[in-house]
Coordinates of C-alpha atoms in Angstrom, one line a residue:
M1 CA 143.2 144.5 112.3
I2 CA 140.3 142.2 114.3
K3 CA 137.7 144.0 112.2
K4 CA 139.3 143.1 108.8
N5 CA 139.7 139.8 110.1
V6 CA 136.3 139.3 111.5
L7 CA 135.2 140.9 107.7
S8 CA 137.1 138.5 106.0
I9 CA 135.4 135.5 107.9
M10 CA 132.6 137.0 107.3
L11 CA 133.2 137.0 103.4
L12 CA 134.3 133.7 103.5
L13 CA 131.3 132.3 105.0
A14 CA 129.2 134.0 102.5
V15 CA 130.7 132.6 99.9
F16 CA 130.9 129.3 101.0
N17 CA 127.1 129.4 102.0
G18 CA 126.7 130.8 98.3
L19 CA 128.3 128.0 96.9
K20 CA 126.4 125.6 99.0
A21 CA 122.9 127.1 98.2
Q22 CA 124.2 126.5 94.3
S23 CA 125.3 122.5 94.9
S24 CA 122.6 119.7 93.7
K25 CA 120.6 118.3 96.6
V26 CA 118.9 114.7 96.8
Y27 CA 116.2 113.6 99.0
D28 CA 115.7 109.6 98.7
N29 CA 113.1 109.1 101.4
L30 CA 110.0 111.6 100.3
T31 CA 106.8 110.0 100.1
V32 CA 103.4 110.9 98.1
P33 CA 99.8 109.8 99.4
S34 CA 98.2 107.3 97.3
K35 CA 94.2 106.5 97.2
I36 CA 94.8 104.4 94.5
L37 CA 97.3 101.9 96.1
K38 CA 95.9 102.7 99.3
S39 CA 99.5 103.7 100.7
D40 CA 102.1 106.4 100.9
R41 CA 104.6 105.8 98.5
K42 CA 108.3 106.7 98.3
Y43 CA 110.1 108.6 95.9
A44 CA 114.1 110.0 95.7
I45 CA 114.3 113.4 93.5
Y46 CA 117.4 115.4 92.2
L47 CA 117.4 119.0 92.3
P48 CA 120.3 120.6 90.2
P49 CA 122.4 123.1 91.2
G50 CA 120.5 126.4 92.0
Y51 CA 117.1 125.2 92.4
E52 CA 117.0 126.8 95.9
T53 CA 118.0 130.4 95.1
S54 CA 116.6 130.6 91.7
Q55 CA 112.7 131.1 90.6
R56 CA 113.2 129.6 87.5
S57 CA 111.4 126.1 86.4
Y58 CA 112.9 123.1 85.2
P59 CA 112.5 120.3 82.9
V60 CA 111.8 116.7 84.5
L61 CA 113.5 113.3 83.9
Y62 CA 111.5 110.6 85.5
L63 CA 114.1 107.8 86.1
L64 CA 112.9 104.2 86.8
H65 CA 114.9 101.7 88.7
G66 CA 115.0 97.8 88.0
A67 CA 113.6 94.9 90.2
G68 CA 115.2 94.2 93.2
D69 CA 115.9 98.1 93.6
D70 CA 113.6 101.1 95.0
Q71 CA 113.7 104.7 94.7
T72 CA 117.2 104.8 96.3
G73 CA 118.8 102.8 93.5
W74 CA 119.7 105.3 91.1
V75 CA 121.1 107.6 94.4
Q76 CA 123.1 104.8 95.6
F77 CA 124.3 102.7 93.0
G78 CA 123.6 105.0 89.9
E79 CA 125.4 108.0 91.3
V80 CA 122.9 109.8 89.8
Q81 CA 124.0 113.1 91.7
H82 CA 127.7 113.0 90.5
I83 CA 127.1 111.8 86.8
A84 CA 124.0 114.8 86.6
D85 CA 126.5 117.6 88.1
K86 CA 129.4 116.4 86.0
A87 CA 127.1 116.4 82.5
F88 CA 125.3 119.9 83.5
E89 CA 128.7 121.6 84.9
E90 CA 130.4 120.5 81.3
G91 CA 127.5 121.8 79.3
K92 CA 126.7 118.4 77.8
A93 CA 123.3 118.4 79.5
T94 CA 120.6 121.1 80.8
P95 CA 120.0 121.4 84.1
M96 CA 117.0 119.3 85.1
I97 CA 114.8 118.0 88.0
I98 CA 114.9 113.9 88.2
V99 CA 112.2 112.5 90.1
M100 CA 112.9 108.5 91.2
P101 CA 109.8 106.5 92.4
D102 CA 109.6 103.3 94.2
A103 CA 107.9 100.3 92.0
N104 CA 109.1 97.7 94.6
T105 CA 106.4 98.0 97.6
G106 CA 103.3 96.2 97.6
Q107 CA 103.9 94.4 94.4
R108 CA 106.8 94.9 92.2
G109 CA 106.5 96.8 89.0
Y110 CA 105.2 99.7 87.2
A111 CA 102.4 98.4 85.3
N112 CA 98.7 97.7 86.2
D113 CA 98.0 94.0 87.1
V114 CA 95.9 91.6 85.1
R115 CA 92.5 92.8 86.5
N116 CA 93.4 96.3 87.7
E117 CA 93.3 95.1 91.3
W118 CA 96.9 97.1 91.8
R119 CA 97.4 100.0 89.5
Y120 CA 100.6 101.2 89.8
E121 CA 100.7 102.8 86.2
D122 CA 97.7 104.6 87.4
F123 CA 99.3 106.2 90.3
F124 CA 101.8 107.2 88.2
F125 CA 100.2 109.0 85.8
Q126 CA 97.1 110.4 88.1
E127 CA 98.8 111.0 91.5
L128 CA 102.5 111.0 91.4
M129 CA 103.3 113.3 88.2
P130 CA 100.6 115.7 89.0
Y131 CA 101.6 115.6 92.8
V132 CA 105.4 116.2 91.7
E133 CA 104.7 118.8 89.4
K134 CA 102.9 120.9 91.7
T135 CA 105.1 120.5 94.6
Y136 CA 108.4 121.6 92.6
R137 CA 109.0 124.0 89.7
I138 CA 108.7 121.8 87.0
K139 CA 107.5 122.7 83.2
T140 CA 104.8 120.9 82.7
E141 CA 104.5 120.6 78.8
K142 CA 105.4 117.8 77.0
R143 CA 108.6 119.1 75.7
F144 CA 110.1 119.3 79.2
R145 CA 109.2 115.8 80.0
A146 CA 111.3 112.8 79.8
V147 CA 111.6 109.4 81.3
A148 CA 114.3 106.8 81.2
G149 CA 114.7 103.5 83.1
L150 CA 116.6 100.1 83.3
S151 CA 115.6 96.4 83.2
M152 CA 112.3 96.3 84.7
G153 CA 112.4 100.4 84.8
G154 CA 113.5 100.2 81.0
G155 CA 110.4 98.4 80.5
G156 CA 108.2 101.0 82.3
S157 CA 110.1 103.3 80.1
F158 CA 108.9 101.8 77.1
T159 CA 105.3 101.2 78.1
Y160 CA 104.5 104.3 79.4
A161 CA 106.0 106.6 76.5
L162 CA 103.8 104.0 74.2
H163 CA 100.7 104.4 76.3
H164 CA 100.9 107.9 76.9
P165 CA 103.4 109.5 73.7
E166 CA 101.3 112.9 74.4
L167 CA 103.1 113.4 77.5
F168 CA 106.6 112.6 76.6
S169 CA 109.3 114.5 74.7
S170 CA 111.9 111.8 74.8
A171 CA 112.1 108.1 76.2
C172 CA 115.2 106.1 77.2
P173 CA 114.9 102.4 77.9
L174 CA 118.4 100.9 79.3
S175 CA 118.6 96.8 79.0
A176 CA 114.9 96.8 78.9
A177 CA 112.8 94.1 80.1
T178 CA 110.5 94.1 77.2
G179 CA 107.3 92.2 78.2
P180 CA 106.0 88.9 76.7
M181 CA 106.8 88.5 73.0
A182 CA 103.9 86.4 72.2
L183 CA 100.4 85.7 73.7
E184 CA 101.4 82.1 74.8
D185 CA 104.4 84.0 76.6
T186 CA 102.0 85.8 78.8
K187 CA 100.2 83.2 79.9
A188 CA 103.6 81.5 81.2
Q189 CA 104.6 84.2 82.6
L190 CA 101.3 85.0 84.7
K191 CA 100.9 81.3 85.8
R192 CA 104.6 81.3 87.2
A193 CA 103.8 84.8 88.8
N194 CA 100.8 83.3 90.3
P195 CA 99.8 79.8 90.0
D196 CA 96.7 80.1 91.8
A197 CA 95.1 82.8 89.5
N198 CA 92.6 81.6 86.9
Y199 CA 92.8 84.4 84.2
T200 CA 90.2 84.2 81.5
D201 CA 91.7 84.4 77.6
A202 CA 90.4 87.9 77.6
E203 CA 91.9 89.1 80.6
I204 CA 95.1 87.6 79.3
E205 CA 95.3 88.8 75.8
A206 CA 94.2 92.2 77.2
Y207 CA 97.6 92.3 79.3
F208 CA 99.7 91.0 76.7
K209 CA 98.6 93.9 74.5
R210 CA 99.2 96.4 77.2
Q211 CA 102.4 94.9 78.3
S212 CA 104.0 93.7 75.3
V213 CA 106.6 96.4 73.8
L214 CA 106.5 94.5 70.4
E215 CA 102.6 94.5 70.2
L216 CA 102.5 98.1 71.0
I217 CA 104.9 98.7 68.6
K218 CA 103.2 96.7 65.7
N219 CA 99.9 98.5 66.6
M220 CA 101.2 102.1 66.7
P221 CA 99.1 104.6 64.7
D222 CA 101.3 106.1 61.6
D223 CA 100.7 109.5 63.1
Q224 CA 102.5 108.4 66.6
K225 CA 105.3 107.3 64.8
K226 CA 107.4 110.5 65.6
A227 CA 105.8 111.7 68.6
V228 CA 108.4 110.3 71.0
R229 CA 112.2 110.8 70.7
W230 CA 113.7 107.3 71.6
Y231 CA 117.2 106.2 72.6
I232 CA 117.6 102.7 73.3
D233 CA 120.7 100.9 74.9
C234 CA 121.8 97.2 75.6
G235 CA 124.8 95.7 76.1
D236 CA 126.0 92.9 74.4
D237 CA 126.4 90.6 77.1
D238 CA 123.2 91.3 78.6
F239 CA 120.6 88.3 79.0
L240 CA 117.9 91.0 77.9
Y241 CA 119.8 91.5 74.4
E242 CA 117.1 89.6 72.4
G243 CA 114.1 91.4 72.9
N244 CA 115.8 94.8 72.8
S245 CA 117.3 94.0 69.2
L246 CA 114.2 92.4 68.2
V247 CA 112.6 95.6 69.2
H248 CA 114.8 97.5 67.3
I249 CA 114.1 95.4 64.1
A250 CA 110.5 96.2 64.6
M251 CA 111.0 99.8 65.1
R252 CA 113.1 99.8 61.6
K253 CA 110.3 97.9 60.0
K254 CA 107.8 100.5 61.3
E255 CA 109.8 103.1 60.2
I256 CA 109.8 104.9 63.8
P257 CA 112.7 107.0 64.3
H258 CA 114.9 105.9 67.5
E259 CA 118.7 105.2 68.3
F260 CA 119.7 102.2 68.7
R261 CA 122.9 101.6 70.7
I262 CA 124.9 98.1 71.6
Y263 CA 128.1 98.6 73.7
D264 CA 130.2 96.0 75.2
G265 CA 128.8 95.1 78.7
G266 CA 126.1 93.2 80.9
H267 CA 123.1 93.6 83.0
T268 CA 125.3 95.8 85.7
W269 CA 125.2 99.2 87.2
T270 CA 128.8 99.6 85.7
Y271 CA 126.7 99.7 82.2
W272 CA 124.2 101.9 83.3
R273 CA 126.6 104.4 85.1
R274 CA 128.5 104.5 81.8
A275 CA 125.3 105.1 80.0
L276 CA 123.6 107.9 82.2
P277 CA 125.3 110.9 80.8
T278 CA 124.3 110.0 77.4
V279 CA 120.9 109.5 78.4
L280 CA 120.7 113.4 79.8
S281 CA 122.4 114.7 76.8
F282 CA 120.1 112.9 74.6
I283 CA 116.9 114.3 76.6
S284 CA 118.1 117.7 76.9
D285 CA 118.4 118.0 73.0
A286 CA 114.6 118.1 73.0
F287 CA 114.1 120.5 76.0
H288 CA 116.5 123.2 73.7
Q289 CA 115.4 124.5 70.0
Y290 CA 117.0 121.9 68.1

């Protein structure tokens, strides 16, 4: 009788440990060394259920936070683990690794600064991406890589995919900051950010051409129009509604295929938590044969 009880307990423990090993994992205080930024940079990562026990490699989503948050934003407020687990369990998205870098330390934002003295974008592509794709079992082909983000991170999603369409199959900017709409806007924004800086007209123009989503779309070569699958989403009460609408119009005029969605809501985590399952489903279409 005792032997039977012991065997039953051992069996239950084995089942429990097996289920535990199959659950997803989130680590939100990891670091990657950066020579470019001269510091260790934090990132969070979501590993899907079964990652620890399988030998397979996974697609990857780079999920960018907004201004005022850091790498823990999507974990803490965006409930990424719960939302991703549910999407995968229900078959609405394919299991993937989700990488969430910190862009709120040193300087805020995903861009290189005007004079390339702070080079966050270079860090992202030259250091972070190679590091995580070497450290984790991540499929490294364009087809299995996507970028998404909210607000400031939505702006990063736009510029990263527009600068490097060869690297991303899908891009999903949510409530995105779309950068300066005109050259004069760039001058005013840079002046507000750094009143003591004396940028040349050439520096300002170069920065505008690099960071304005409207300008990048206007100058997109015809052979790049279908390089990235776009899903753009913004609330009807969002203060960034105008920029996103103008981007949609510019894409329509340029005949760039994209999905553009306006839903009821503002610039809130409630809105972005509701949007994330659709993002996971949209990018999964590229990860599959379709």
